[in-house]
Coordinates of N, CA and C in Angstrom, one line a residue:
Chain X
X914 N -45.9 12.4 -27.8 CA -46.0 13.5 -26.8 C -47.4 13.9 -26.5
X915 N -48.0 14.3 -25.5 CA -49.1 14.6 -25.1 C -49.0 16.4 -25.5
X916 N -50.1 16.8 -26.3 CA -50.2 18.2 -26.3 C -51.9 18.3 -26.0
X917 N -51.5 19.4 -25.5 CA -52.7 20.2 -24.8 C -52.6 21.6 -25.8
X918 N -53.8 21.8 -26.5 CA -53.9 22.6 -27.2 C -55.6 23.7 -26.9
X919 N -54.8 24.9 -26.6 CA -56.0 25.8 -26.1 C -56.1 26.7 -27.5
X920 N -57.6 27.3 -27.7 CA -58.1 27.5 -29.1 C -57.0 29.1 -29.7
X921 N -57.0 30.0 -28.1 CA -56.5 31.3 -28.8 C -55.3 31.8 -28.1
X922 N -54.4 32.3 -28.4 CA -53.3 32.9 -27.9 C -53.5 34.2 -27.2
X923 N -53.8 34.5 -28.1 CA -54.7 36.1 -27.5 C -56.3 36.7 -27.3
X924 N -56.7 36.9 -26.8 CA -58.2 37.7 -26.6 C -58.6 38.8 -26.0
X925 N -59.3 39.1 -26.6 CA -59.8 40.5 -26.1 C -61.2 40.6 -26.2
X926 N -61.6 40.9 -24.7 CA -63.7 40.9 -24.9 C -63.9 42.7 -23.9
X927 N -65.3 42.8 -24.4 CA -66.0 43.5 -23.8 C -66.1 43.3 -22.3
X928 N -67.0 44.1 -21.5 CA -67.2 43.8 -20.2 C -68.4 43.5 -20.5
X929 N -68.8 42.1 -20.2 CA -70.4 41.5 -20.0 C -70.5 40.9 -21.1
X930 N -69.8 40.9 -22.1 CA -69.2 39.5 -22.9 C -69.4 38.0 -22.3
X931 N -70.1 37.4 -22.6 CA -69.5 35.9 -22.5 C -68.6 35.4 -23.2
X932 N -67.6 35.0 -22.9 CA -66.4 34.1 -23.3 C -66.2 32.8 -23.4
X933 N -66.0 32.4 -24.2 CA -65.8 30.6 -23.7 C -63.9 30.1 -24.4
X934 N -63.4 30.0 -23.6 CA -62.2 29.3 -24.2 C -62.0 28.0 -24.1
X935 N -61.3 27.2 -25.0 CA -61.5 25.7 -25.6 C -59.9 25.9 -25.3
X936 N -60.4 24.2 -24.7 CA -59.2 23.3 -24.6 C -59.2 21.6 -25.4
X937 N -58.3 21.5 -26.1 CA -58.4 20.1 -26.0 C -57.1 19.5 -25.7
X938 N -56.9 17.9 -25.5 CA -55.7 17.5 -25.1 C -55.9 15.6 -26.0
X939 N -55.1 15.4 -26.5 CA -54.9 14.2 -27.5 C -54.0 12.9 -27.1
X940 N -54.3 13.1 -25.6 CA -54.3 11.6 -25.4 C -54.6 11.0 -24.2
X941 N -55.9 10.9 -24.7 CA -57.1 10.2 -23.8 C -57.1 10.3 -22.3
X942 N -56.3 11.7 -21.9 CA -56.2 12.0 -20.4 C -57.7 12.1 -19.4
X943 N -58.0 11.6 -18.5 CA -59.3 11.9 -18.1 C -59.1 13.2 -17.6
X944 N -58.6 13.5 -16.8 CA -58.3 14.6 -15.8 C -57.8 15.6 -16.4
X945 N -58.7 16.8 -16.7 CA -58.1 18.3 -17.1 C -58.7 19.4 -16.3
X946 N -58.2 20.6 -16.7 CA -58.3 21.9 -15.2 C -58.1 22.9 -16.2
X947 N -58.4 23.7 -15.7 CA -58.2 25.1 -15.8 C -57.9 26.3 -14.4
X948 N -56.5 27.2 -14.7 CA -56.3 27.9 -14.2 C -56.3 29.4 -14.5
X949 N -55.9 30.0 -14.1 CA -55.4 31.4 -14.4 C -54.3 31.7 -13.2
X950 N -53.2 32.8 -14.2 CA -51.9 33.0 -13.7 C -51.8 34.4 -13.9
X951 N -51.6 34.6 -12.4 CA -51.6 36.1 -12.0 C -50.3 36.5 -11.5
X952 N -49.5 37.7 -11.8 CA -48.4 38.3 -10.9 C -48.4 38.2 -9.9
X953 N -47.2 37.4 -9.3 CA -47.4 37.2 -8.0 C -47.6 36.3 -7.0
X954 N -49.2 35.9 -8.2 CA -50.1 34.7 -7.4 C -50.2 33.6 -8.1
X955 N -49.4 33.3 -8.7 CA -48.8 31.9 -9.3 C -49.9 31.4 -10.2
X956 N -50.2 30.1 -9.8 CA -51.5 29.3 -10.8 C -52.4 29.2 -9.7
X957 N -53.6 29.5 -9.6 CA -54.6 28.8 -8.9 C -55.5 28.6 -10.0
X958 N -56.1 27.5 -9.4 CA -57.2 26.5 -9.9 C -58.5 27.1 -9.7
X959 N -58.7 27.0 -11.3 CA -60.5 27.3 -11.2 C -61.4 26.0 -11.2
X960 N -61.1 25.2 -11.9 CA -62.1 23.8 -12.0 C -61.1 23.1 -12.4
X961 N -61.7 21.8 -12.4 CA -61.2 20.7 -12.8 C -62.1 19.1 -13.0
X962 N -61.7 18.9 -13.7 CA -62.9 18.0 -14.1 C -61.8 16.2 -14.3
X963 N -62.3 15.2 -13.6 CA -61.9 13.9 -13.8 C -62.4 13.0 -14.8
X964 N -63.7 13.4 -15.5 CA -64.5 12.7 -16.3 C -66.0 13.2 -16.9
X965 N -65.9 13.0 -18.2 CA -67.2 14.0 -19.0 C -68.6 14.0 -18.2
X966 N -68.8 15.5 -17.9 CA -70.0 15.5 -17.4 C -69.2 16.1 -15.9
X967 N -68.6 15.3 -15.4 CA -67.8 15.8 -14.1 C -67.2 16.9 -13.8
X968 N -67.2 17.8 -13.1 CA -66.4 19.0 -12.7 C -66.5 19.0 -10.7
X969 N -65.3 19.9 -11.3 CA -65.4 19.9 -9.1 C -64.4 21.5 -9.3
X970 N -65.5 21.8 -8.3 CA -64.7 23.3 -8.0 C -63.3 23.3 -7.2
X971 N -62.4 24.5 -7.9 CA -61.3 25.0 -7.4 C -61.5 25.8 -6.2
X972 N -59.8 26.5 -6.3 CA -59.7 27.3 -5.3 C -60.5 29.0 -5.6
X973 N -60.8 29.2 -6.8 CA -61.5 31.3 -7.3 C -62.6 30.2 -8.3
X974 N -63.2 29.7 -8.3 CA -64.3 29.0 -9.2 C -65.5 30.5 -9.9
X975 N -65.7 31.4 -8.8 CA -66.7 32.3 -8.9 C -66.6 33.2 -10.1
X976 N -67.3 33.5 -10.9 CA -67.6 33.9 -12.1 C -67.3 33.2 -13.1
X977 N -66.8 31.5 -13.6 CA -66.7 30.9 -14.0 C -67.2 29.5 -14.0
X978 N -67.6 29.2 -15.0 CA -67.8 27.7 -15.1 C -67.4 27.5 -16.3
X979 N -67.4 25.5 -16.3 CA -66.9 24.6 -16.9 C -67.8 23.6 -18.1
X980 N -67.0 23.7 -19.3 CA -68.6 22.3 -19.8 C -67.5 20.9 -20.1
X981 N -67.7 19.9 -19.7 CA -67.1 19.1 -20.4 C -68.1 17.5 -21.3
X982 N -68.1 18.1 -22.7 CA -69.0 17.1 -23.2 C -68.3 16.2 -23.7
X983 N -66.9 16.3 -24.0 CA -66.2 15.1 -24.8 C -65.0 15.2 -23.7
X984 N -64.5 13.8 -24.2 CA -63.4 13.7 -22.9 C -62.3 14.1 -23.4
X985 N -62.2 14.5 -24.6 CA -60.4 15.5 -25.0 C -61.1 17.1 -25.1
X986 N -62.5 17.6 -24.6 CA -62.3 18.6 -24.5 C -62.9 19.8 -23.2
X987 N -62.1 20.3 -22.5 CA -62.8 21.1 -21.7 C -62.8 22.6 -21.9
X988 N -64.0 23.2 -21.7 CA -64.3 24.8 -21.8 C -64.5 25.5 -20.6
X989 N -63.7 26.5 -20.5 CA -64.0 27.5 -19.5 C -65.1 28.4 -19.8
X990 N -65.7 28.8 -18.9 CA -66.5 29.6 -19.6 C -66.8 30.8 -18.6
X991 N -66.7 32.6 -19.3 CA -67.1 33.4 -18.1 C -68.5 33.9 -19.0
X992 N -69.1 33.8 -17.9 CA -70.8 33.7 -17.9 C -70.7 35.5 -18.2
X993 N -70.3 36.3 -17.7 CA -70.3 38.1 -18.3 C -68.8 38.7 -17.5
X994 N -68.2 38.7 -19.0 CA -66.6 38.9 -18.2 C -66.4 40.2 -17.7
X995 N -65.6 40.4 -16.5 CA -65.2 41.5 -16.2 C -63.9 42.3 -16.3
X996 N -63.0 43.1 -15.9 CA -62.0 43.6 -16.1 C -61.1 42.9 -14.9
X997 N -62.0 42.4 -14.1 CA -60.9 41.8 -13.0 C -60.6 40.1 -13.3
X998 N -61.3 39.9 -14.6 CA -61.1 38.8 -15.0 C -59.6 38.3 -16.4
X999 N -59.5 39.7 -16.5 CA -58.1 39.7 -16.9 C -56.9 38.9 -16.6
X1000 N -56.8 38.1 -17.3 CA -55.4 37.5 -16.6 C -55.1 36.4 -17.8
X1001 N -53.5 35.6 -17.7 CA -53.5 34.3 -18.3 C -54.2 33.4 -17.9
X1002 N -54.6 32.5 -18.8 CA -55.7 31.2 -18.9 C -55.1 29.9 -19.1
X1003 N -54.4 29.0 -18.1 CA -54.0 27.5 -18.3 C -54.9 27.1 -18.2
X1004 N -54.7 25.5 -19.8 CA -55.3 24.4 -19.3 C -54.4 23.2 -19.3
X1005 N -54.9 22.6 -18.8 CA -53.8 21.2 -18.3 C -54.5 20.1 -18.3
X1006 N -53.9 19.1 -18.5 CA -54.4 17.4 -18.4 C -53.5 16.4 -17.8
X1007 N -54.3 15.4 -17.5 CA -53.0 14.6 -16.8 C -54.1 13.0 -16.5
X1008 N -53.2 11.8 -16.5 CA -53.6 10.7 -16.7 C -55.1 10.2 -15.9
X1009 N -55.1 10.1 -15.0 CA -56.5 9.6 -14.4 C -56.6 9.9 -13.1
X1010 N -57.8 9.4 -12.6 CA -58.0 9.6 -11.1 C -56.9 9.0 -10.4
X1011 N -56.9 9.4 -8.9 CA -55.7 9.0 -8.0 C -54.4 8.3 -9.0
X1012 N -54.0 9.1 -9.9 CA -53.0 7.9 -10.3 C -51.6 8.8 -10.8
X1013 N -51.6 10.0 -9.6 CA -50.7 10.8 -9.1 C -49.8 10.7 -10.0
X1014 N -50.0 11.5 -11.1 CA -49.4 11.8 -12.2 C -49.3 13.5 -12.7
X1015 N -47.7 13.9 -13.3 CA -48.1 15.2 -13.8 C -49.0 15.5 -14.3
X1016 N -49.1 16.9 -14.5 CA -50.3 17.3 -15.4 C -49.3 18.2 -16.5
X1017 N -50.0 18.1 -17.8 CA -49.3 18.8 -19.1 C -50.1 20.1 -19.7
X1018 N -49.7 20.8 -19.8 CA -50.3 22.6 -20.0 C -50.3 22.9 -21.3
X1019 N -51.1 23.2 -21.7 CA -51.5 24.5 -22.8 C -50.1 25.5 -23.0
X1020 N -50.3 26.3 -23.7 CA -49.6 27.5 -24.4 C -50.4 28.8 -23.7
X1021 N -51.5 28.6 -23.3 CA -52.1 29.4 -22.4 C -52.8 30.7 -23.6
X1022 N -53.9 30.9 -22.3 CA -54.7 32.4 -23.7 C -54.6 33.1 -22.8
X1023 N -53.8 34.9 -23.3 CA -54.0 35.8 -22.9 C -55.4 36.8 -22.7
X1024 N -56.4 36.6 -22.0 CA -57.6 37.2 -21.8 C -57.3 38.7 -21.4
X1025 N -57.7 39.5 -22.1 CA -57.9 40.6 -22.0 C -59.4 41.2 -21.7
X1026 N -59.7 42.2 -20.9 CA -61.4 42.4 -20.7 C -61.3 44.0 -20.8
X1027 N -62.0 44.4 -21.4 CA -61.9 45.9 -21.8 C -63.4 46.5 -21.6
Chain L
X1250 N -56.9 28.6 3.8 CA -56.7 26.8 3.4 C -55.3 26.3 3.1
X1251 N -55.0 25.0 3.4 CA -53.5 24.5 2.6 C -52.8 24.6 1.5
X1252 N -51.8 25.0 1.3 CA -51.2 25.1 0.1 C -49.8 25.1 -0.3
X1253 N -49.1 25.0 -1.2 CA -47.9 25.2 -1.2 C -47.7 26.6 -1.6
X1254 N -46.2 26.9 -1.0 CA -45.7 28.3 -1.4 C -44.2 28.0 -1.3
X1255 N -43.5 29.0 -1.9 CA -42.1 28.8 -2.7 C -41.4 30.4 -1.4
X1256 N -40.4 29.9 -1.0 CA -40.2 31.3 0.2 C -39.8 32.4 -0.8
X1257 N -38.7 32.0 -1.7 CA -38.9 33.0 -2.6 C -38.8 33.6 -3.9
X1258 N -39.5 35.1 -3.2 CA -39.8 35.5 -5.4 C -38.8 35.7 -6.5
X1259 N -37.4 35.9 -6.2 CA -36.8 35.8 -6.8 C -35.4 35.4 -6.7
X1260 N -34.8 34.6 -6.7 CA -33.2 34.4 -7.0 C -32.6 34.3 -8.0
X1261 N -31.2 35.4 -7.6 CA -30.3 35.7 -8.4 C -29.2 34.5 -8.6
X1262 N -28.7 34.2 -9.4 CA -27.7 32.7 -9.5 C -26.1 33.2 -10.6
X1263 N -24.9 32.9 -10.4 CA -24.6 32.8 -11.6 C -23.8 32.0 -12.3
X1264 N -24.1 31.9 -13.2 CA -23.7 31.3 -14.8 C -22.4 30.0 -13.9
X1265 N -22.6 28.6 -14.0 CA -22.0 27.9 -14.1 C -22.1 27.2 -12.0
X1266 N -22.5 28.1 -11.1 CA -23.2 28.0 -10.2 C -24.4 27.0 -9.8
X1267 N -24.0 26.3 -8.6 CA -25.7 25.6 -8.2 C -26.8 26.8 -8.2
X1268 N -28.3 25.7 -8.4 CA -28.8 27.1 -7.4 C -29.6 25.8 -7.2
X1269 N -30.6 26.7 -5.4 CA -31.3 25.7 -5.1 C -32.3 26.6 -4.4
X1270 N -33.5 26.1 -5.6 CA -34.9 26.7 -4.7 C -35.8 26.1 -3.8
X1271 N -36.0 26.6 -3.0 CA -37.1 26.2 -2.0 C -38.6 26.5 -2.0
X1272 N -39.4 25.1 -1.3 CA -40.5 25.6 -1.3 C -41.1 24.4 -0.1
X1273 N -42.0 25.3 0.6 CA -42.5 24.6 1.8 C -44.2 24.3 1.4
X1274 N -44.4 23.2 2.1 CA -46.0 22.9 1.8 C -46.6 22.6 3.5
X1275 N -47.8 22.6 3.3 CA -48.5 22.4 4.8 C -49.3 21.6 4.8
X1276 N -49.7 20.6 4.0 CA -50.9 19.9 4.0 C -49.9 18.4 3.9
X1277 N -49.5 17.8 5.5 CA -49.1 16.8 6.2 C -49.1 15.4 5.2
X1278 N -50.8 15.6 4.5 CA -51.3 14.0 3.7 C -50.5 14.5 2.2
X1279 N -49.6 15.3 2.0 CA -49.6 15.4 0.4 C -48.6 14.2 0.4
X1280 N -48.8 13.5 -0.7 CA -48.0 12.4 -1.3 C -47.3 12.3 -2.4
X1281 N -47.3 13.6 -3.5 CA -46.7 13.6 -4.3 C -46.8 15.3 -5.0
X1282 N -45.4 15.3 -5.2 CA -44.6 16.5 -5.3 C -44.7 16.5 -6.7
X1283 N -44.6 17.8 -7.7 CA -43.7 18.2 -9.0 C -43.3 19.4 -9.0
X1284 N -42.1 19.2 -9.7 CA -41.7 21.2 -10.1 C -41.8 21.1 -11.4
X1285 N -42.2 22.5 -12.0 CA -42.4 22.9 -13.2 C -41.4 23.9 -13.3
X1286 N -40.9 24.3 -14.7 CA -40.5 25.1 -15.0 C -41.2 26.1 -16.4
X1287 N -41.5 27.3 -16.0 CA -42.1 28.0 -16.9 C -41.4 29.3 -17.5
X1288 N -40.9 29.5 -18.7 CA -40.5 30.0 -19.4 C -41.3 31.0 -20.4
X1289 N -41.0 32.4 -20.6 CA -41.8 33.4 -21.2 C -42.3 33.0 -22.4
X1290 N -43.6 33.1 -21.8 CA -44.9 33.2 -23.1 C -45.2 31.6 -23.4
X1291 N -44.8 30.9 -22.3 CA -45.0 29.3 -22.4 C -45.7 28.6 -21.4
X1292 N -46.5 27.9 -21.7 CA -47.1 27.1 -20.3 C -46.0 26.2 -19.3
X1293 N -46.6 26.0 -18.2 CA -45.6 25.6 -17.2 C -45.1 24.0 -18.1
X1294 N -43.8 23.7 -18.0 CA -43.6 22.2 -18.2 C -43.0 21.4 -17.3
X1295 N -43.1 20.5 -17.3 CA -42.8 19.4 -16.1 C -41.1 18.9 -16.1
X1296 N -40.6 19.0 -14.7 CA -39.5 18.8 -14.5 C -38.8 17.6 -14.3
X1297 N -39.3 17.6 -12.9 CA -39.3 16.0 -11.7 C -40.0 15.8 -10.9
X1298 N -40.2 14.8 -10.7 CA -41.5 14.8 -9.3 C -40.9 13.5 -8.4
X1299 N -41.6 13.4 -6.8 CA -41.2 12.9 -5.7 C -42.4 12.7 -5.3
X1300 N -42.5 11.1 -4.7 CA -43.2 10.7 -4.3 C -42.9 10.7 -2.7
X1301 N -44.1 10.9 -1.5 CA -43.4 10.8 -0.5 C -43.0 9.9 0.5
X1302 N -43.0 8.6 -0.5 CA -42.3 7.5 0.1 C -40.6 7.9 0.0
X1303 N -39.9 8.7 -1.1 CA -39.2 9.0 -1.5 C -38.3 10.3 -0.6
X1304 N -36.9 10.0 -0.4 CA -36.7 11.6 0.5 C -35.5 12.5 -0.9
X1305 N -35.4 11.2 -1.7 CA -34.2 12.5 -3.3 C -34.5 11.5 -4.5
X1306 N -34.8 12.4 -5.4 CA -34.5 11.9 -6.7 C -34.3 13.2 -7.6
X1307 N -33.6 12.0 -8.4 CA -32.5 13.0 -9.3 C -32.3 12.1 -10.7
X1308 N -32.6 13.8 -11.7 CA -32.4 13.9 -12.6 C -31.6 14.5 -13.9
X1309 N -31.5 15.0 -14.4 CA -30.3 15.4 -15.5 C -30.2 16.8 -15.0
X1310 N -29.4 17.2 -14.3 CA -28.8 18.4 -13.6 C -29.7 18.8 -13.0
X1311 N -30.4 18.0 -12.5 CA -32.1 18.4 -11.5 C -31.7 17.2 -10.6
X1312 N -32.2 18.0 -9.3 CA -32.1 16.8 -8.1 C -33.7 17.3 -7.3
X1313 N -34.3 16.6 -6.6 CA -35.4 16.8 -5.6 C -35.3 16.4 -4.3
X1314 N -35.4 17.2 -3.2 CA -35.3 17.0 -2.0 C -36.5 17.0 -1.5
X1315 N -36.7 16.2 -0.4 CA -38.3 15.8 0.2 C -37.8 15.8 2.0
X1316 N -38.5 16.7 2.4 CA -38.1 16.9 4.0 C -39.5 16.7 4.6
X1317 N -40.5 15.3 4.8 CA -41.2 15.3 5.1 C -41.6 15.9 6.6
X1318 N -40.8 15.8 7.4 CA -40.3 16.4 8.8 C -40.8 17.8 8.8
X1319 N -40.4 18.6 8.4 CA -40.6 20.1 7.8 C -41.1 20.4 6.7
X1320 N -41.7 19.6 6.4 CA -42.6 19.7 5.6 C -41.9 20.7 4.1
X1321 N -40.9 20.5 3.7 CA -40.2 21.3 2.7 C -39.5 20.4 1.5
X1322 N -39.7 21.1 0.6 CA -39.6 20.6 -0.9 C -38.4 21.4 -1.4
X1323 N -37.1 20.9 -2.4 CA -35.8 21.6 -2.9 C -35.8 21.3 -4.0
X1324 N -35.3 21.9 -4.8 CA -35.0 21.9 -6.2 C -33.5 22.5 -6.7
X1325 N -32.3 21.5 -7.0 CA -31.1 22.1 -7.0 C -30.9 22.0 -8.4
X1326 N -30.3 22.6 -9.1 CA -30.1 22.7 -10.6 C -28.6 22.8 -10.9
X1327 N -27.5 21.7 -10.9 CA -26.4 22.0 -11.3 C -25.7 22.8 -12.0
X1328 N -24.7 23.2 -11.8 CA -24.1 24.0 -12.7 C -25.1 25.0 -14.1
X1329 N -25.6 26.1 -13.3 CA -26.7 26.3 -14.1 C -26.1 27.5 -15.3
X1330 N -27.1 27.0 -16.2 CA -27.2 27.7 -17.6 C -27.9 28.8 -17.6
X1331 N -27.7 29.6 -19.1 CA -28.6 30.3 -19.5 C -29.7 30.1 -19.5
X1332 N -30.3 28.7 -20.1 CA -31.2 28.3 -20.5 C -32.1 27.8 -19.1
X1333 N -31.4 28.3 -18.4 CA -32.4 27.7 -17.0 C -32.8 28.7 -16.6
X1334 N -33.0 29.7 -17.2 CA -33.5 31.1 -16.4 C -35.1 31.1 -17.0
X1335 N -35.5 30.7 -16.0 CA -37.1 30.9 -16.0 C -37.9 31.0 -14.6
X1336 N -39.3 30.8 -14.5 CA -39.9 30.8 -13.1 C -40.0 29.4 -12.7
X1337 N -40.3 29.0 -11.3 CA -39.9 27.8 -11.0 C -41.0 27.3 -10.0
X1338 N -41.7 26.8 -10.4 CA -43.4 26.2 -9.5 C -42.8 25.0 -8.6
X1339 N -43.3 24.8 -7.4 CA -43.8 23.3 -6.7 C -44.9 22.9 -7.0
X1340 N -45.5 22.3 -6.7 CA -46.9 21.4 -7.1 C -46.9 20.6 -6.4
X1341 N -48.6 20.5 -5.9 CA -49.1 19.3 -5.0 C -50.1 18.8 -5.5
X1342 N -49.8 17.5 -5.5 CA -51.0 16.2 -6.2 C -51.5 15.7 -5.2
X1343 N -52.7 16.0 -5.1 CA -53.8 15.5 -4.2 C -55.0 15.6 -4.2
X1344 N -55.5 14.4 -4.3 CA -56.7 13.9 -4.5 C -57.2 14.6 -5.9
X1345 N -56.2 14.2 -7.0 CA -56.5 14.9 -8.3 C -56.1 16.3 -8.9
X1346 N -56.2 16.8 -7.9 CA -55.9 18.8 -7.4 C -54.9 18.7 -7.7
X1347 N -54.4 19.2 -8.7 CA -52.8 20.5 -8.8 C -52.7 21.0 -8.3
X1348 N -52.1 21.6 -7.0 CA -51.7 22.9 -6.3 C -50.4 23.5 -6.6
X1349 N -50.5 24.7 -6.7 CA -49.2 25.2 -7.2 C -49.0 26.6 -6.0
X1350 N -47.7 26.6 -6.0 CA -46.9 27.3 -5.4 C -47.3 28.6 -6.4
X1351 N -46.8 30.3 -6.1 CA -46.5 31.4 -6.3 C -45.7 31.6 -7.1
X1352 N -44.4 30.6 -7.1 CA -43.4 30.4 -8.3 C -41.7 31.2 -7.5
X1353 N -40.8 30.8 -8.2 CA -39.4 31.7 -7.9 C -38.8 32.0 -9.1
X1354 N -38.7 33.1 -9.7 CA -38.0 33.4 -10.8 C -36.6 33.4 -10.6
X1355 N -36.2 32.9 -11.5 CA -34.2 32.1 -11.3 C -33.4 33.3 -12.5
X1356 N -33.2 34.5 -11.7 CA -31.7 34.7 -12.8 C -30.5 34.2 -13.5
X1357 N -30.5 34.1 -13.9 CA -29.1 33.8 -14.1 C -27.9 34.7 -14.8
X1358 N -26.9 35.4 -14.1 CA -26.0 36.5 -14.1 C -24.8 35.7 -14.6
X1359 N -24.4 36.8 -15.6 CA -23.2 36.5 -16.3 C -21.6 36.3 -15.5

C-alpha cells in the first residue's frame, strides 16, 4: 500500500514564524502536491511538483513555497506565517506524469498561526 | 478559472437508502475523473475513477456516472450505511493537476 506520511499532526507557530512541513511518500511516486483544506472551500492546490527540483504553481501558491530535493520528499514551506494561513495541510502523491492516475493523501497537519 | 464544484453542501440520506451526489465540471478537455471520500480527522481517500472515454463504472456499492454532454459527474452509493457518512470530493486529472471540488457532506439518518 502506498502511504504518504506528513511529519506532524498538529502545529502551532507564531506570526512571522517560518514553517516548513515534511512530506514523504514510499513508493517511488514522481508526482506530489500540497494543499490546504478550508470550510467550505474544499482542497485547493498550492504546488505541485512532477520531479526533484521541479515545482509548478497551484491555484493560492502566494505566501508559500516548495523544496523538493529527494523524490519521496516534498516540503511546504511558509516563508513568515500568518494567521490567515491557518488551515489543514494535504499532501498527496500519485504515479507519474500524464499517466492519469489517483493521487494518495497524507493524514494531513493541522496548522495553527497564533 | 475552471474547476469542478459539487451543487451540493450537504445531503441528508437514510440508513439503507441510495444516495446520489452530484458534481458538475467546466473544463470541456478533462479526461479523467475521481471521487474521494474523506472522513473526520483523515485525509481524502480514493474511491472510483472514470475515464472519459467511459460514460459508468462501477464498483462495490459505488457506481460513476460520466455526462460528457453536460458536462456532470454522479456518484450513487447503494443501500447506504453508517459507515458512508463522510464528505464526498470530485476530482479532476489534468495535465497532472488534482482539482477538487468544495465537497458534499453525506448524512446518514437513522
Amino acid at each position: 500500500d502506498v502511504k504518504v506520511t506528513q511529519s506532524s499532526r498538529y502545529l502551532v507557530k507564531r506570526t512571522g514564524e517560518k514553517v516548513f512541513l515534511e512530506c514523504v511518500q514510499d513508493m517511488d511516486h514522481e508526482n506530489m502536491f500540497w494543499y490546504r483544506q478550508d470550510p467550505g472551500l474544499g482542497l485547493r492546490l498550492i504546488y505541485f511538483s512532477y520531479d526533484v527540483k521541479m515545482k509548478e504553481k497551484g491555484d493560492i501558491p502566494e505566501g508559500y513555497s516548495v523544496s523538493r530535493e529527494k523524490k519521496e520528499r516534498f516540503s511546504l514551506i511558509l516563508e513568515s506565517a500568518s494567521t490567515n494561513q491557518t488551515s489543514m495541510y494535504l499532501c498527496a502523491s500519485s504515479l507519474g506524469r500524464l499517466m492519469n492516475t489517483e493521487a494518495f493523501f497524507g493524514q494531513g497537519t493541522r496548522l495553527t498561526v497564533v | 478559472g475552471e474547476s469542478v464544484g459539487l451543487h451540493l453542501p450537504t445531503l441528508s440520506v437514510q440508513e439503507g437508502d441510495n444516495s446520489i451526489i452530484n458534481c458538475a465540471y467546466s473544463n470541456s478537455a478533462s479526461d479523467y475523473f475521481i471521487w474521494y471520500k474523506q472522513e473526520s480527522g483523515k485525509g481524502p481517500q480514493f474511491i472510483i475513477d472514470i475515464r472519459s472515454n467511459m460514460d459508468k463504472r462501477q464498483g462495490q456499492r459505488v457506481t460513476v456516472l460520466l455526462n460528457k454532454t453536460v458536462k456532470h459527474l454522479s456518484l450513487q452509493i447503494a443501500a447506504t450505511q453508517p459507515g458512508d457518512s463522510a464528505v464526498y470530493f470530485c476530482a479532476e486529472n489534468r495535465d497532472d493537476k488534482i482539482i477538487f471540488g468544495k465537497g458534499t457532506r453525506l448524512h446518514i439518518l437513522p
